[in-house]
Each structure stands twice: as structure tokens, then as C-alpha cells.
Coordinates of C-alpha atoms in Angstrom, one line a residue:
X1 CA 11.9 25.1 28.6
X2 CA 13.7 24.8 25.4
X3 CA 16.0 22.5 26.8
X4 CA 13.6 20.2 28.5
X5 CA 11.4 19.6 25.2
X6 CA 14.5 19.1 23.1
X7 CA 15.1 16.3 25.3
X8 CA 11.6 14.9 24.7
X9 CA 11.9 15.1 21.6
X10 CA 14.9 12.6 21.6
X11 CA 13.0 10.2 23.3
X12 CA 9.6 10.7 21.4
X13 CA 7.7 9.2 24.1
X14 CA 5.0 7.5 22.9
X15 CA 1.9 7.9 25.4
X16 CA -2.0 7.8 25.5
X17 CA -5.3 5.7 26.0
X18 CA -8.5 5.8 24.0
X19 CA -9.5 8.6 27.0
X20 CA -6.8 10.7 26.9
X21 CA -7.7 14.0 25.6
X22 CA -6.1 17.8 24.7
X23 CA -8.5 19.5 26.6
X24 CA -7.0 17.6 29.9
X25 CA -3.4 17.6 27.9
X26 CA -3.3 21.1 25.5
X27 CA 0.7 20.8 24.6
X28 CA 1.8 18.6 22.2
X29 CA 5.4 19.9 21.8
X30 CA 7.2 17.0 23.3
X31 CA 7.9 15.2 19.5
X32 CA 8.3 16.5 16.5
X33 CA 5.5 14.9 14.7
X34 CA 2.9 16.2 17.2
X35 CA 0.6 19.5 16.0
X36 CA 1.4 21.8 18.7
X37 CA -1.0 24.2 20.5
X38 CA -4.3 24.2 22.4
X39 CA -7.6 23.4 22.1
X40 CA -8.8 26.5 21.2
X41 CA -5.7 27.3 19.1
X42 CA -5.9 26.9 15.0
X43 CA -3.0 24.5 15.2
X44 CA -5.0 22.0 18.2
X45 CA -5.6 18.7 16.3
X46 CA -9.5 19.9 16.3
X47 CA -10.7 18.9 12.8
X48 CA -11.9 15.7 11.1
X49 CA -9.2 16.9 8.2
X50 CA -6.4 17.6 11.2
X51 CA -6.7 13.8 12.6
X52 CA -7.2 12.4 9.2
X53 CA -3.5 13.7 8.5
X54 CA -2.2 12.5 11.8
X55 CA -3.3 9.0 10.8
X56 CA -1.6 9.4 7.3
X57 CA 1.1 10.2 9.0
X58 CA 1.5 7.0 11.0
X59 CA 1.2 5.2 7.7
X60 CA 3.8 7.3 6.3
X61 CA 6.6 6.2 9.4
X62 CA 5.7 2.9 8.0
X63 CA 7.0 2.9 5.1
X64 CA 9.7 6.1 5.3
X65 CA 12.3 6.2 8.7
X66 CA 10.6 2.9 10.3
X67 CA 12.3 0.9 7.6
X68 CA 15.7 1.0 9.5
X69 CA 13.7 -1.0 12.2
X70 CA 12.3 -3.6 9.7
X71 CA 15.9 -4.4 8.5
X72 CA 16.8 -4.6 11.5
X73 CA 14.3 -6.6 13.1
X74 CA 14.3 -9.0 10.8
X75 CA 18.5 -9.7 10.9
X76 CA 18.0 -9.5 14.5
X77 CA 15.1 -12.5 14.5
X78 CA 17.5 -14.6 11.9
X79 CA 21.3 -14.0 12.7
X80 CA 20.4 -14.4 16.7
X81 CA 19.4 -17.6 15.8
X82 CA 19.9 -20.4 13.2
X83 CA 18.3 -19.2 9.7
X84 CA 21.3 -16.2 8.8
X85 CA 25.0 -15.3 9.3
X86 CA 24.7 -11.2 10.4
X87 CA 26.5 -11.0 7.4
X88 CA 29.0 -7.9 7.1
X89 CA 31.9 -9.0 9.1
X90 CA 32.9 -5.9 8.7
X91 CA 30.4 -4.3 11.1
X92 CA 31.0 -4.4 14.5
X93 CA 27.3 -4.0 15.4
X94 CA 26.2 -6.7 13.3
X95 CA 28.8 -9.7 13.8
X96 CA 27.6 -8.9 18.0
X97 CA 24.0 -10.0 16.7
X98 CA 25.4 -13.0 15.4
X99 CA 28.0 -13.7 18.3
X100 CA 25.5 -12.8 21.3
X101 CA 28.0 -10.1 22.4
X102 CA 25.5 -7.3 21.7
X103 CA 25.5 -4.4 24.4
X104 CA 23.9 -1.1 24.8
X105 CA 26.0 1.0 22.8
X106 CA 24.7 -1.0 19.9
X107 CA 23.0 0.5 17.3
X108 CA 20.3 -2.4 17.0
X109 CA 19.7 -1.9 20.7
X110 CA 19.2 2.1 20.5
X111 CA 17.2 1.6 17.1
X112 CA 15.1 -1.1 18.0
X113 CA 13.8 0.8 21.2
X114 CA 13.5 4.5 19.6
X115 CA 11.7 3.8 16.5
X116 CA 9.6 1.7 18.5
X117 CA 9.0 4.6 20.5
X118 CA 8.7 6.8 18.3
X119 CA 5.9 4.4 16.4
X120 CA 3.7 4.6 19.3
X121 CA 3.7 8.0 19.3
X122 CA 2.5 8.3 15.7
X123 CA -0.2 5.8 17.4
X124 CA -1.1 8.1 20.0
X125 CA -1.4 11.5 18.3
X126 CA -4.5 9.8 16.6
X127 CA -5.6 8.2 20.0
X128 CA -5.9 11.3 22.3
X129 CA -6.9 13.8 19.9
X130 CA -9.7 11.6 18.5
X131 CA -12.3 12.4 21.3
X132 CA -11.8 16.6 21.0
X133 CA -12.4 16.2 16.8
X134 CA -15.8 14.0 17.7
X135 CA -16.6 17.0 20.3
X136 CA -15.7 20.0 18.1
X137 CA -15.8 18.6 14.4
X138 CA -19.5 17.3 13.5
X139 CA -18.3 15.9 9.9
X140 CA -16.4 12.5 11.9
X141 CA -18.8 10.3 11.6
X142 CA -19.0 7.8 14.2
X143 CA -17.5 4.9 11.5
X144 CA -14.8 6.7 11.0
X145 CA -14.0 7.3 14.9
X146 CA -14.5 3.6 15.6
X147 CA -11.8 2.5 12.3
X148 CA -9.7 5.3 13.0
X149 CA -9.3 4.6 16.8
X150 CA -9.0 1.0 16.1
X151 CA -6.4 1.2 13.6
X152 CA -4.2 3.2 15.8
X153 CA -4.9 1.1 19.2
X154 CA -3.9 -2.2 16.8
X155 CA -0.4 -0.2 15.5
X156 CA 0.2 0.6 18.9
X157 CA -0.5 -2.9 20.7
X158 CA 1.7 -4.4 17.4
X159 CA 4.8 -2.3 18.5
X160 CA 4.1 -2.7 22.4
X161 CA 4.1 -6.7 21.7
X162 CA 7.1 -6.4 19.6
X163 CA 9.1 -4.5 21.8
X164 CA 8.6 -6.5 25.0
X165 CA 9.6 -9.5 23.5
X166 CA 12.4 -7.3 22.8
X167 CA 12.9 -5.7 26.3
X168 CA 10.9 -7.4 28.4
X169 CA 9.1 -4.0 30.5
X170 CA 8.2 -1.3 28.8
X171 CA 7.8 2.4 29.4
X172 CA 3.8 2.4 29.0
X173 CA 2.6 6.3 29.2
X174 CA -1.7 6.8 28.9
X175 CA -1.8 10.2 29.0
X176 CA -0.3 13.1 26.5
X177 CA 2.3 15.4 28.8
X178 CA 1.0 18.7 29.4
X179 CA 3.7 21.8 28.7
X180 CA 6.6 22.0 31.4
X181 CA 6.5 24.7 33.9
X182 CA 8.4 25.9 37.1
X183 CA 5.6 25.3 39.0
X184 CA 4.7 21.8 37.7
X185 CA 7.8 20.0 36.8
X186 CA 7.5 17.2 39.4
X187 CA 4.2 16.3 38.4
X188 CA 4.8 16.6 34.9
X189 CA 8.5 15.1 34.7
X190 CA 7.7 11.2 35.2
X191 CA 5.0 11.7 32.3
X192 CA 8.0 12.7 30.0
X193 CA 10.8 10.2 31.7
X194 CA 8.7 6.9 32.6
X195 CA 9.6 4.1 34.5
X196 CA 8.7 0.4 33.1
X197 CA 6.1 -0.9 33.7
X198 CA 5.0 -4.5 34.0
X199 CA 4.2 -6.9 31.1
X200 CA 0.9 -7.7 33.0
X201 CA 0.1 -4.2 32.8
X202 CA 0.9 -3.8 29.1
X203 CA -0.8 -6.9 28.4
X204 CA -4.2 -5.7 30.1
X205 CA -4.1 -2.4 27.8
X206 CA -3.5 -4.4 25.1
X207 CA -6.7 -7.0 25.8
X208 CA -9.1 -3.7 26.4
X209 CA -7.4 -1.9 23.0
X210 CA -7.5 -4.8 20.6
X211 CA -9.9 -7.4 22.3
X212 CA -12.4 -5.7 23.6
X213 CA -12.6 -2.7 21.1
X214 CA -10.6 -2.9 17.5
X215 CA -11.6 -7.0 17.2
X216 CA -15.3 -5.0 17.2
X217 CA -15.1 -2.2 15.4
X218 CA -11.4 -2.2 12.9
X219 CA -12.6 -1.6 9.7
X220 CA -13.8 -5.0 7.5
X221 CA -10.7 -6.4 4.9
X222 CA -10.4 -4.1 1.7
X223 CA -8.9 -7.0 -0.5
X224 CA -8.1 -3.6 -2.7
X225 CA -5.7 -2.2 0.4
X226 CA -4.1 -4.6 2.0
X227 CA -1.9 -1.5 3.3
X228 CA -4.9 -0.7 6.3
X229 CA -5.1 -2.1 9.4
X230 CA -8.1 -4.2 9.8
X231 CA -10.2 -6.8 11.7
X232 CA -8.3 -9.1 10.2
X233 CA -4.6 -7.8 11.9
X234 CA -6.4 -7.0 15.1
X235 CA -7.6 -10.5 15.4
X236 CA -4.3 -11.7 14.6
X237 CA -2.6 -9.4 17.1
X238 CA -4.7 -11.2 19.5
X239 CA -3.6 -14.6 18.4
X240 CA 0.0 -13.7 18.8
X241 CA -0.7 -12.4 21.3
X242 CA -2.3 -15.5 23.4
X243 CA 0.5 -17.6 22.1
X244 CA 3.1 -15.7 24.2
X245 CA 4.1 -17.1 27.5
X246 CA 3.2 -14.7 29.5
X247 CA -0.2 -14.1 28.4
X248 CA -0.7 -18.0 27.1
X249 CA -4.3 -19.0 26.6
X250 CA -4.2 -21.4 23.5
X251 CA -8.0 -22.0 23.1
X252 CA -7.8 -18.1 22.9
X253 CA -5.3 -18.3 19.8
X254 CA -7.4 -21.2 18.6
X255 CA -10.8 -18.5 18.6
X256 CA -8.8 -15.6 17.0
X257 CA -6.8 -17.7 14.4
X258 CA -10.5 -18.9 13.0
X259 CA -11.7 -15.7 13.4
X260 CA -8.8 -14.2 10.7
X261 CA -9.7 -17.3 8.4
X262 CA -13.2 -16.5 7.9
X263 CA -12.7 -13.3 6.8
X264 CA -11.9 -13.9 3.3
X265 CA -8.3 -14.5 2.8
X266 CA -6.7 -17.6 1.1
X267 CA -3.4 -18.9 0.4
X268 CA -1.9 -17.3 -3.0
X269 CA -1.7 -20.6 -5.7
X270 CA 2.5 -20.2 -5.5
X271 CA 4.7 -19.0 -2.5
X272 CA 7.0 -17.2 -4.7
X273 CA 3.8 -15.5 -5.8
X274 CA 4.3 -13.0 -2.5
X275 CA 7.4 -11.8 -3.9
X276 CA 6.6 -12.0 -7.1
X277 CA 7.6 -8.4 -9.4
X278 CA 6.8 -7.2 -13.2
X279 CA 9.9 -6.0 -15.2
X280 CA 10.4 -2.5 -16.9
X281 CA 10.6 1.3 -16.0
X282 CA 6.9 1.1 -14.7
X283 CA 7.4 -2.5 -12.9
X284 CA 5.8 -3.0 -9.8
X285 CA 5.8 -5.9 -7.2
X286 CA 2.6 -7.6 -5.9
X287 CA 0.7 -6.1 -3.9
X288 CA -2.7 -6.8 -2.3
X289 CA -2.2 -10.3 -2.5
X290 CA -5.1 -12.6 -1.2
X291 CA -3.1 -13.8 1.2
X292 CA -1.8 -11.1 3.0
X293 CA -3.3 -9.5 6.2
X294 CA -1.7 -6.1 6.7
X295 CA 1.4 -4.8 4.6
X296 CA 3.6 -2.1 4.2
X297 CA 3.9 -0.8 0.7
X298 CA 5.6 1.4 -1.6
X299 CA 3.6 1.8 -4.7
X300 CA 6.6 3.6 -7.5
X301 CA 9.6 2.8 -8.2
X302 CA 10.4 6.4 -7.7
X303 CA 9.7 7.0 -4.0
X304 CA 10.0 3.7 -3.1
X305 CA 11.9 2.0 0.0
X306 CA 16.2 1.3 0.2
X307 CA 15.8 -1.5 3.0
X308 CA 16.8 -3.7 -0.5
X309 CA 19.9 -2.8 -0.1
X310 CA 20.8 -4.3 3.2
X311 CA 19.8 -7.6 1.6
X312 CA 20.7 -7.8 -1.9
X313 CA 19.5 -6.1 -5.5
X314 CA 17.7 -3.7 -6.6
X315 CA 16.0 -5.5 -9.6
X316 CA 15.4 -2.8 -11.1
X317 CA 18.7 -1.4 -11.0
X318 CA 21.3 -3.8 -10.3
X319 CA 23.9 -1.9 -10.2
X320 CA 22.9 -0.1 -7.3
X321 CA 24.3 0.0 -3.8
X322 CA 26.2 -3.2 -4.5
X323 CA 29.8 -2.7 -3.3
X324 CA 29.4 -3.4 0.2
X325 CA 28.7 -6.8 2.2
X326 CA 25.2 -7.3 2.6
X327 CA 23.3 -8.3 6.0
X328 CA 21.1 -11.3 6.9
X329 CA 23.3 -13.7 4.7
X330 CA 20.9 -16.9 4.7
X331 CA 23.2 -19.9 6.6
X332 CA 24.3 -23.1 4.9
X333 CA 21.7 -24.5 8.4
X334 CA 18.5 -22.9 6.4
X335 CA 19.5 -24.0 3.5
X336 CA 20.1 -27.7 3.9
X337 CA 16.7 -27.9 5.6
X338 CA 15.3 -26.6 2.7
X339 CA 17.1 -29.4 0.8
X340 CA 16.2 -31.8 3.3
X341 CA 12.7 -31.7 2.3
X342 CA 12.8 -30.9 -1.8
X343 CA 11.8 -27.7 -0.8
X344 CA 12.8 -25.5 -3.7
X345 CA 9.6 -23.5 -4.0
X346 CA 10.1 -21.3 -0.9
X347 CA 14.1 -21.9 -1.0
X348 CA 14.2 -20.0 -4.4
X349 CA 11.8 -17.4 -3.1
X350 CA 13.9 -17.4 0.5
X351 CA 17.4 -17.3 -1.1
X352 CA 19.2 -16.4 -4.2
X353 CA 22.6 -17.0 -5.0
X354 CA 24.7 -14.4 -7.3
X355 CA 28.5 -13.1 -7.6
X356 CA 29.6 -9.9 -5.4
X357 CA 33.0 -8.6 -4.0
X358 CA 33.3 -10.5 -1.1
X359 CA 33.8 -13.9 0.3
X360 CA 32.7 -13.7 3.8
X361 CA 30.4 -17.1 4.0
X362 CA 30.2 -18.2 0.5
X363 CA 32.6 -18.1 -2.5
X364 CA 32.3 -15.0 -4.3
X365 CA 31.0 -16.0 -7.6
X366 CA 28.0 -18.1 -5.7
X367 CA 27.3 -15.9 -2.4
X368 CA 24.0 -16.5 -0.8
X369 CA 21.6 -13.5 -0.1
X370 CA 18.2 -13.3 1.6
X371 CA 15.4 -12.9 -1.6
X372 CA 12.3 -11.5 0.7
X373 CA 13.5 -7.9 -1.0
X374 CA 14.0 -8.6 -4.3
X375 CA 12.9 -4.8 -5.6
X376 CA 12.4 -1.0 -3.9
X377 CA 8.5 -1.4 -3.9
X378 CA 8.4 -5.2 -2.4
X379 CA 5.8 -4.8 0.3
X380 CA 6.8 -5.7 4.1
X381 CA 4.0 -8.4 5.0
X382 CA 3.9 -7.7 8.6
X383 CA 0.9 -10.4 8.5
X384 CA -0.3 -13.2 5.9
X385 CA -2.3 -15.7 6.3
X386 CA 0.0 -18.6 6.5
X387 CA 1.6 -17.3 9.4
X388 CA -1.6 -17.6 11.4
X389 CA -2.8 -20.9 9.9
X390 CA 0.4 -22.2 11.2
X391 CA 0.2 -20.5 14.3
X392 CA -3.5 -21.7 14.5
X393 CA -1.9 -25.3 14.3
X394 CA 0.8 -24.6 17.2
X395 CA -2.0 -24.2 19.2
X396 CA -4.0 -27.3 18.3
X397 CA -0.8 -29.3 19.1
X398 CA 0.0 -27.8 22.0
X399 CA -3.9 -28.5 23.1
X400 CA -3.2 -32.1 22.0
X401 CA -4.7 -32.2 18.7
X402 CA -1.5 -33.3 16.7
X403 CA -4.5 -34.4 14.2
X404 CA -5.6 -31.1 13.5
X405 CA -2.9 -29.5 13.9
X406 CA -0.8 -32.0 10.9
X407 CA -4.2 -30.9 8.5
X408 CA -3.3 -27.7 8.9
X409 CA 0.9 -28.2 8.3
X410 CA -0.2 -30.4 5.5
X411 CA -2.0 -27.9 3.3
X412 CA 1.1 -25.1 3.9
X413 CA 3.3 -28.3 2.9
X414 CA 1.0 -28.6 0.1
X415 CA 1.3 -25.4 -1.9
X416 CA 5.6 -25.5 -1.4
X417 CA 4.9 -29.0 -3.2
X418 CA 6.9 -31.1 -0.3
X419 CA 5.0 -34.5 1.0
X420 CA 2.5 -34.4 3.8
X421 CA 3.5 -35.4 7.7
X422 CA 4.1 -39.0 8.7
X423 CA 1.7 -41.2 10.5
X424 CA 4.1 -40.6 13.8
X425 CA 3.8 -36.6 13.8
X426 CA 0.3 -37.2 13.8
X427 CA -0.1 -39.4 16.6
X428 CA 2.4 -37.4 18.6
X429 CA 1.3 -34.0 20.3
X430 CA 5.4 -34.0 21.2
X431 CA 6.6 -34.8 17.4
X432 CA 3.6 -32.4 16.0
X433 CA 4.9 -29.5 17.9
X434 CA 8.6 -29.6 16.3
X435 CA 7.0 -30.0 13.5
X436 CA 5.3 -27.0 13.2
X437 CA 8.2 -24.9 14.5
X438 CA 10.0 -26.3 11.6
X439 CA 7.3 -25.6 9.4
X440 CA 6.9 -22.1 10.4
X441 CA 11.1 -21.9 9.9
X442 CA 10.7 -22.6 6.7
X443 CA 7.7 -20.7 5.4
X444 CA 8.6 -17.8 7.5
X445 CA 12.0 -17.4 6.8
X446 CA 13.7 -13.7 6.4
X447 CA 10.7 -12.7 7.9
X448 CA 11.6 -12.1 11.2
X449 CA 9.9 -14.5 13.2
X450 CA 12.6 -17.3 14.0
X451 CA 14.1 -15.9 17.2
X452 CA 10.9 -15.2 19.2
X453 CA 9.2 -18.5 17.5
X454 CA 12.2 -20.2 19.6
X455 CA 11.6 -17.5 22.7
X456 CA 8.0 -18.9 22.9
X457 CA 8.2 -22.8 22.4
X458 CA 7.6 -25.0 25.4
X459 CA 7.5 -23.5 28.9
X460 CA 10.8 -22.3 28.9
X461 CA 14.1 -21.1 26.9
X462 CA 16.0 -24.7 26.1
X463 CA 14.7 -24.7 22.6
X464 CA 16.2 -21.3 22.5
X465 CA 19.4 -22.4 23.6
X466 CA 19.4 -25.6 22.0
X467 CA 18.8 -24.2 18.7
X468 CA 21.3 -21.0 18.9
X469 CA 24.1 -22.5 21.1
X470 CA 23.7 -25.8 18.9
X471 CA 25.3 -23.8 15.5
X472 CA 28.8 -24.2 17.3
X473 CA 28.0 -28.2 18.2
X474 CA 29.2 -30.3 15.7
X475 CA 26.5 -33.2 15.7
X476 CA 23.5 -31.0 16.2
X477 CA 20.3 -29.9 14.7
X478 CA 21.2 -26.5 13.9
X479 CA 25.0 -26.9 14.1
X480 CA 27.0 -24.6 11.0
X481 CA 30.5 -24.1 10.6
X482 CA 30.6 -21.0 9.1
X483 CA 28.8 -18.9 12.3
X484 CA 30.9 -17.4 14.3
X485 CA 31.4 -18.6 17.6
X486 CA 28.8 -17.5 20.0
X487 CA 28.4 -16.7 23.7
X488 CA 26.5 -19.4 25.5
X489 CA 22.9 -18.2 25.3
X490 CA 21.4 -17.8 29.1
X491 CA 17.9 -16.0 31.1
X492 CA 19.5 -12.9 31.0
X493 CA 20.7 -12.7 27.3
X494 CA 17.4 -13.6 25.9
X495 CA 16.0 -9.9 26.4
X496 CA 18.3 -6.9 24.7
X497 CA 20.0 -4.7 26.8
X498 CA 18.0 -0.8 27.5
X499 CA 20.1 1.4 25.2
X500 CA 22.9 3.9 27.0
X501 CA 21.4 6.6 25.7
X502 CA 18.0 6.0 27.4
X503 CA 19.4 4.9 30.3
X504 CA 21.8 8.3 30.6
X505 CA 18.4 10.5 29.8
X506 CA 15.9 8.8 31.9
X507 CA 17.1 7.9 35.2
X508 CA 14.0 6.0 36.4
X509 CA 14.9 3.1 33.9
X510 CA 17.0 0.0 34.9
X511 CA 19.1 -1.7 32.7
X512 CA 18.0 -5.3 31.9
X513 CA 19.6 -8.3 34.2
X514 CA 23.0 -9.6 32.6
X515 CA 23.9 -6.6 31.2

């Protein structure tokens, strides 16, 4: 018995649905973060003040072991494409990012899929206790079961979406695995071992989770906490989520986009204003921004996060953690784009250029390194609200509205201080919609959305391939001397492989095609 939840516990299977309760499901063993016990027990998650702390917790992965996934994710989104060099050629697991040799032994690969995992549990210990605290604990009142519920379903459906653009299928549990017995291990042993499941299916879950139920009830925007999931990220999940091939329904991305503009966010006056940070022993970063939608945040110098160090500085202490090649070096590519257009607002906020130790893709008294972490409480922005005015205007041009969709580019042009669309890119729905995926490259950039902005353009992959087997083509768009020479991008590298180690646990996953 020992054995077999040990070996849950590895996997931290994440698994649940808003009917899902511990009455039906009494053990909660299978990960470590679970409360353990029965319904009945003193331990059950019972109480209003139990589930409160279960949803604390899930904000607390956020910001404590989950940041090895946002570093990774985001050197994962830029060095498989055009915007960043992986960056320590010393690292075997990051130059096969860069080179499109990565396997499943790699750490990126095992990382990507287990905190992932391991986030949706967090998710689902809030989701299937919720309905035994309504029935047993009188003080939840029904406000806080509706935000509650919503703000998990929305965490959950954000890592689902994430991972199968990652993966492709996805291991999609809705129910909490009861104990493991002799007499019911083959009933009980696919609940704790899943097979994939399709996207369709995920993506239905994810329209009755977020669509149908947090869009309704998430809780309004707290401009004074911008570190709670709202109506406001929920309706933006839903945007991204139309926009993705599978699931493509651009008027719907149109509806939700508006529906996250009128909710009382705006554009901060500067772009460098996002990353902004006072100096001193008490120095803190911005935070709560009116722009952003949902971020992750560190609010103390003290406890705050380390994922700086992949990147560049500390600000507040230099010194720190800076005798080792950094990750996510920004590429002479990104760079010259910015240039291109006399962008130096969001180059300067996107890239900083200092002395260091090495000389892997830049002289070492002027190496390049990605600015998006300039300090240890810098806030993740998992949302903003350029990001979905952009992707509001990807969707008017892909309707054939290059019109709108240029009014839109314009006024994120507009705050960088760079000059407004020509009078072709207007008239062109074609023209319009390279526009705005070179618009969203360089507002977004070091943000993690440049590979799976390529995954989604058009009705297939060649921008995909264009763009990341064009840095080795002298003479074209994204072409860069200093990458390394890549693997030809094709279907079956798109996806990452299923780690080794999941694939040696659970035998009733398949490894991805091409791998």
C-alpha cells in the first residue's frame, strides 16, 4: 500500500470536476499536498477554514516550486523559436531547446509535464472538496463557493491549455482516487495511471469550467490584487482559448476579448512601467498595475522568488548568483527588429546589455540578457491587457477586418512611441495578420508566448517552420548566425516528447509521434 501511494505521489495526478466529492472519494493520500482522511475524520477537508487553506495553497505553488516551470516555459517559448539563444552552452538540456534535439530524458520535458501536474492538483483539492464544506460547514457562503470554485476551475483550465499545446493529449482525471485495496485495485488503478485523453475532451471540460461557470461567477477585478484570479483571466482564458486551432471560433475570441476590456483595465502610460522597481533595502517592483489581468507576485525582498537568476541580476544585489551563463539570451534576430522599428521603449525594457564571464553570443564586456526579471519580487504577468487587445486584433484580421484590427496595433504601437501601420496593412487582411504576429513579438517578448503564437498562425505549421528553420537561412526573416544549427522542424517535433519517467510509471501512456 505504501508502495503504491509513493508512486502516486511522484506523479501527483491532478484529477477532479466541480462534482467530484470526498464522500464518493474519502482518501486523499495520493499527493503530498492533499489533507488526508475521511469525511468524518478531523483531517477531511470539511471546514470553510480547511478549503480556505487549500486555496492558499494553490497560490502559494505559484509563486514557490512552480517557478522552475515559468523559467522554463518561457526559454522554451523563446529559444525554440527566433526571439533567444537557450543561452548556457554549457547545458546539455538547454542548447537541445535551441537545436530541436530535445528528447525525453530532458529535464524541460519531465518538468514541464510534472509541475503541470502537479498544478492541477493544487486546482483540484479546492474542486472536490468544495461541495462537502457547503454540506457540512454553514459559514461558506454561497459567494465565496462560486469565487472559490471559479478560481480553481480557471487555474486548472490555464495549465490544461498550456500543457496541450505542450503535449498534445492530456491525462484528464474528474474524479479524486479512492484508497488502494486488494480487492479494488483494477478499478481504482487507471484513476491513479490515466491514459490521454483527447483534446476535444479536454476542450469540452474546459468550455463547461470557464465558459459556462467562472466567466459567471469568478470574482469582479480587485485593481488592489491583481494576484487573484478573476472574471477578467477567465474571460481571457476563453479568448485564448477560441484562438487555438483546434477549438478556433474567432467571433468567440472577438466576444471574450471585449468582454476583458470593459472591465476596467487600461494600458499603463510607459511599457517599461510593468517592470518598473524602487531602489533600497525596502524596494519593491510594481505591482497591481492597471494593466495587468492576473499576476504572480512576491511582495519582500526577503522571501521573494530566484527565477532572476536564470536571466540576469538581482537589482538588489548584484552580486548575486552571477558566475554562471545565464538562459534565454535575447538573439541579435529580436533585437534588430526592435531597431528596425526605433523601438527602444520595449527594447530597453526587453533586453539589457552588461559585462559577465562569458562570451557565448555576445562579447563579454556587452553580453545581452533578457530584462522581464530585473529584481526577486518582479511579478510574473501571466495576463495583461495588451496581450488580449492584440489578440483581440488577430482575430479581427483573421475575420477580415484588417481595419479594426490596424486601430487596435496602432494604439499598442502608440504607447512604445513607434509610427502607426501603413495604408497597405490596412487594406490587407493577409499583410494585417503578419503584422500583428510581429506586433505581439515585440510587445510580448520574454514572455513566453512566441513559440505557440507561431504554433497557432494560419491553418497549419509553415509559419512555424518558416520562422524557426529560417534562423539557419541566410536571406531570411528570422535568419541569425549566432544560433546553433537546428534540426529541420516537422508535425512530429512540434509537440514535446512524454517524459521517460512517465512513460516507465504509467504504462497506459504513448509516447508522442517522432519521438
Amino acid at each position: 500500500m505504501k508502495k503504491i501511494f509513493l508512486i502516486a505521489a511522484g506523479l501527483s495526478l491532478g484529477v477532479a470536476t466541480t462534482s467530484c466529492s470526498l464522500e464518493k472519494f474519502p482518501e486523499t493520500m495520493y499527493a503530498e499536498n492533499n489533507t488526508s482522511g475521511t469525511g468524518d475524520s478531523e483531517t477531511a477537508i470539511n471546514t470553510r477554514e480547511l478549503l480556505e487553506g487549500q486555496l492558499t495553497a494553490m497560490y502559494n505553488y505559484m509563486k514557490g516550486d512552480l517557478q522552475t516551470y515559468w523559467y522554463q516555459l518561457t526559454t522554451l517559448a523563446e529559444a525554440r523559436a527566433d526571439n533567444a539563444y537557450g543561452g548556457n552552452m554549457a547545458e546539455t538540456k538547454v542548447v537541445s531547446v535551441e537545436s530541436n534535439h530535445i528528447d525525453s530524458d530532458n529535464e524541460f520535458a519531465s518538468n514541464l509535464w510534472n509541475y503541470s501536474m502537479n498544478a492541477v492538483d493544487y486546482a483540484n483539492q479546492v474542486i472536490c472538496n468544495i461541495d462537502l464544506v457547503k454540506e457540512n460547514d454553514p459559514s461558506l457562503t454561497d459567494k465565496e463557493y462560486q469565487e472559490w470554485l471559479s478560481e480553481a476551475l480557471c487555474w486548472r483550465a490555464y495549465i490544461w491549455m498550456n500543457m496541450m499545446q505542450l503535449f498534445g493529449e492530456i491525462p484528464m482525471l474528474t474524479e479524486i482516487p479512492p484508497a488502494i485495496n486488494a480487492g479494488n485495485v483494477e478499478e481504482v488503478y487507471p484513476l491513479y495511471f490515466p491514459a490521454r485523453v483527447s483534446k476535444q475532451t479536454v476542450g469540452e471540460q474546459i468550455v463547461k469550467d470557464i465558459e459556462e461557470y467562472a466567466c459567471k461567477y469568478a470574482p469582479d477585478m480587485d485593481a488592489s490584487n491583481k494576484f487573484r484570479i478573476t472574471k477578467g483571466f477567465a474571460y481571457g482564458l476563453m479568448a485564448r482559448f477560441y484562438s487555438m486551432r483546434e477549438f478556433r471560433d474567432w467571433s468567440k475570441v472577438v466576444s471574450a476579448c471585449e468582454a476583458v476590456e470593459g472591465m476596467g483595465y487600461s494600458l499603463c502610460d510607459k511599457y517599461g512601467d510593468l517592470w518598473a522597481y524602487t531602489t533600497g533595502d525596502t524596494g519593491m517592483a510594481a505591482m497591481n498595475t492597471r494593466e495587468s489581468i492576473f499576476e504572480v507576485q512576491w511582495t519582500s525582498q526577503t522571501s521573494g522568488s530566484w527565477m532572476w537568476m536564470m536571466f540576469h541580476r538581482n537589482a538588489y544585489v548584484p552580486g548575486d548568483s552571477f558566475s554562471w551563463a545565464k538562459w534565454c539570451t535575447p538573439s541579435r534576430n529580436l533585437t534588430k527588429a526592435y531597431d528596425a522599428e526605433g523601438d527602444t521603449e520595449r527594447k530597453n525594457a526587453s533586453v539589457v546589455y552588461d559585462e559577465c564571464g562569458w562570451s557565448y553570443h555576445y562579447p563579454s564586456d556587452e553580453y545581452a540578457f533578457m530584462h522581464k526579471f530585473p529584481t526577486n519580487v518582479t511579478p510574473v504577468y501571466l495576463m495583461r491587457l495588451a496581450e488580449i487587445r492584440l489578440l483581440h486584433a488577430e482575430a479581427l484580421a483573421n475575420m477580415d477586418d484588417p481595419g479594426g484590427a490596424a486601430d487596435i496595433v496602432d494604439e499598442i504601437r502608440g504607447r512604445a512611441g513607434i509610427g502607426k501601420l501603413t495604408a497597405a496593412q490596412r487594406a490587407s487582411a493577409d499583410l494585417m495578420r503578419e503584422a500583428v504576429l510581429h506586433e505581439r513579438r515585440l510587445e510580448l517578448a520574454m514572455e513566453g508566448f512566441r513559440w505557440f503564437d507561431l504554433m497557432r498562425y494560419g491553418d497549419d505549421y509553415s509559419k512555424l517552420f518558416e520562422i524557426c528553420d529560417g534562423v539557419n537561412i541566410k536571406g531570411s526573416a528570422s535568419y541569425d548566425s549566432y544560433f546553433q544549427t537546428r534540426r529541420a522542424m516537422n508535425d512530429n517535433r512540434v509537440l514535446m516528447p512524454v517524459p521517460t519517467s512517465v512513460l516507465e510509471d504509467n504504462t497506459n501512456i504513448e509516447q508522442n509521434l517522432g519521438y
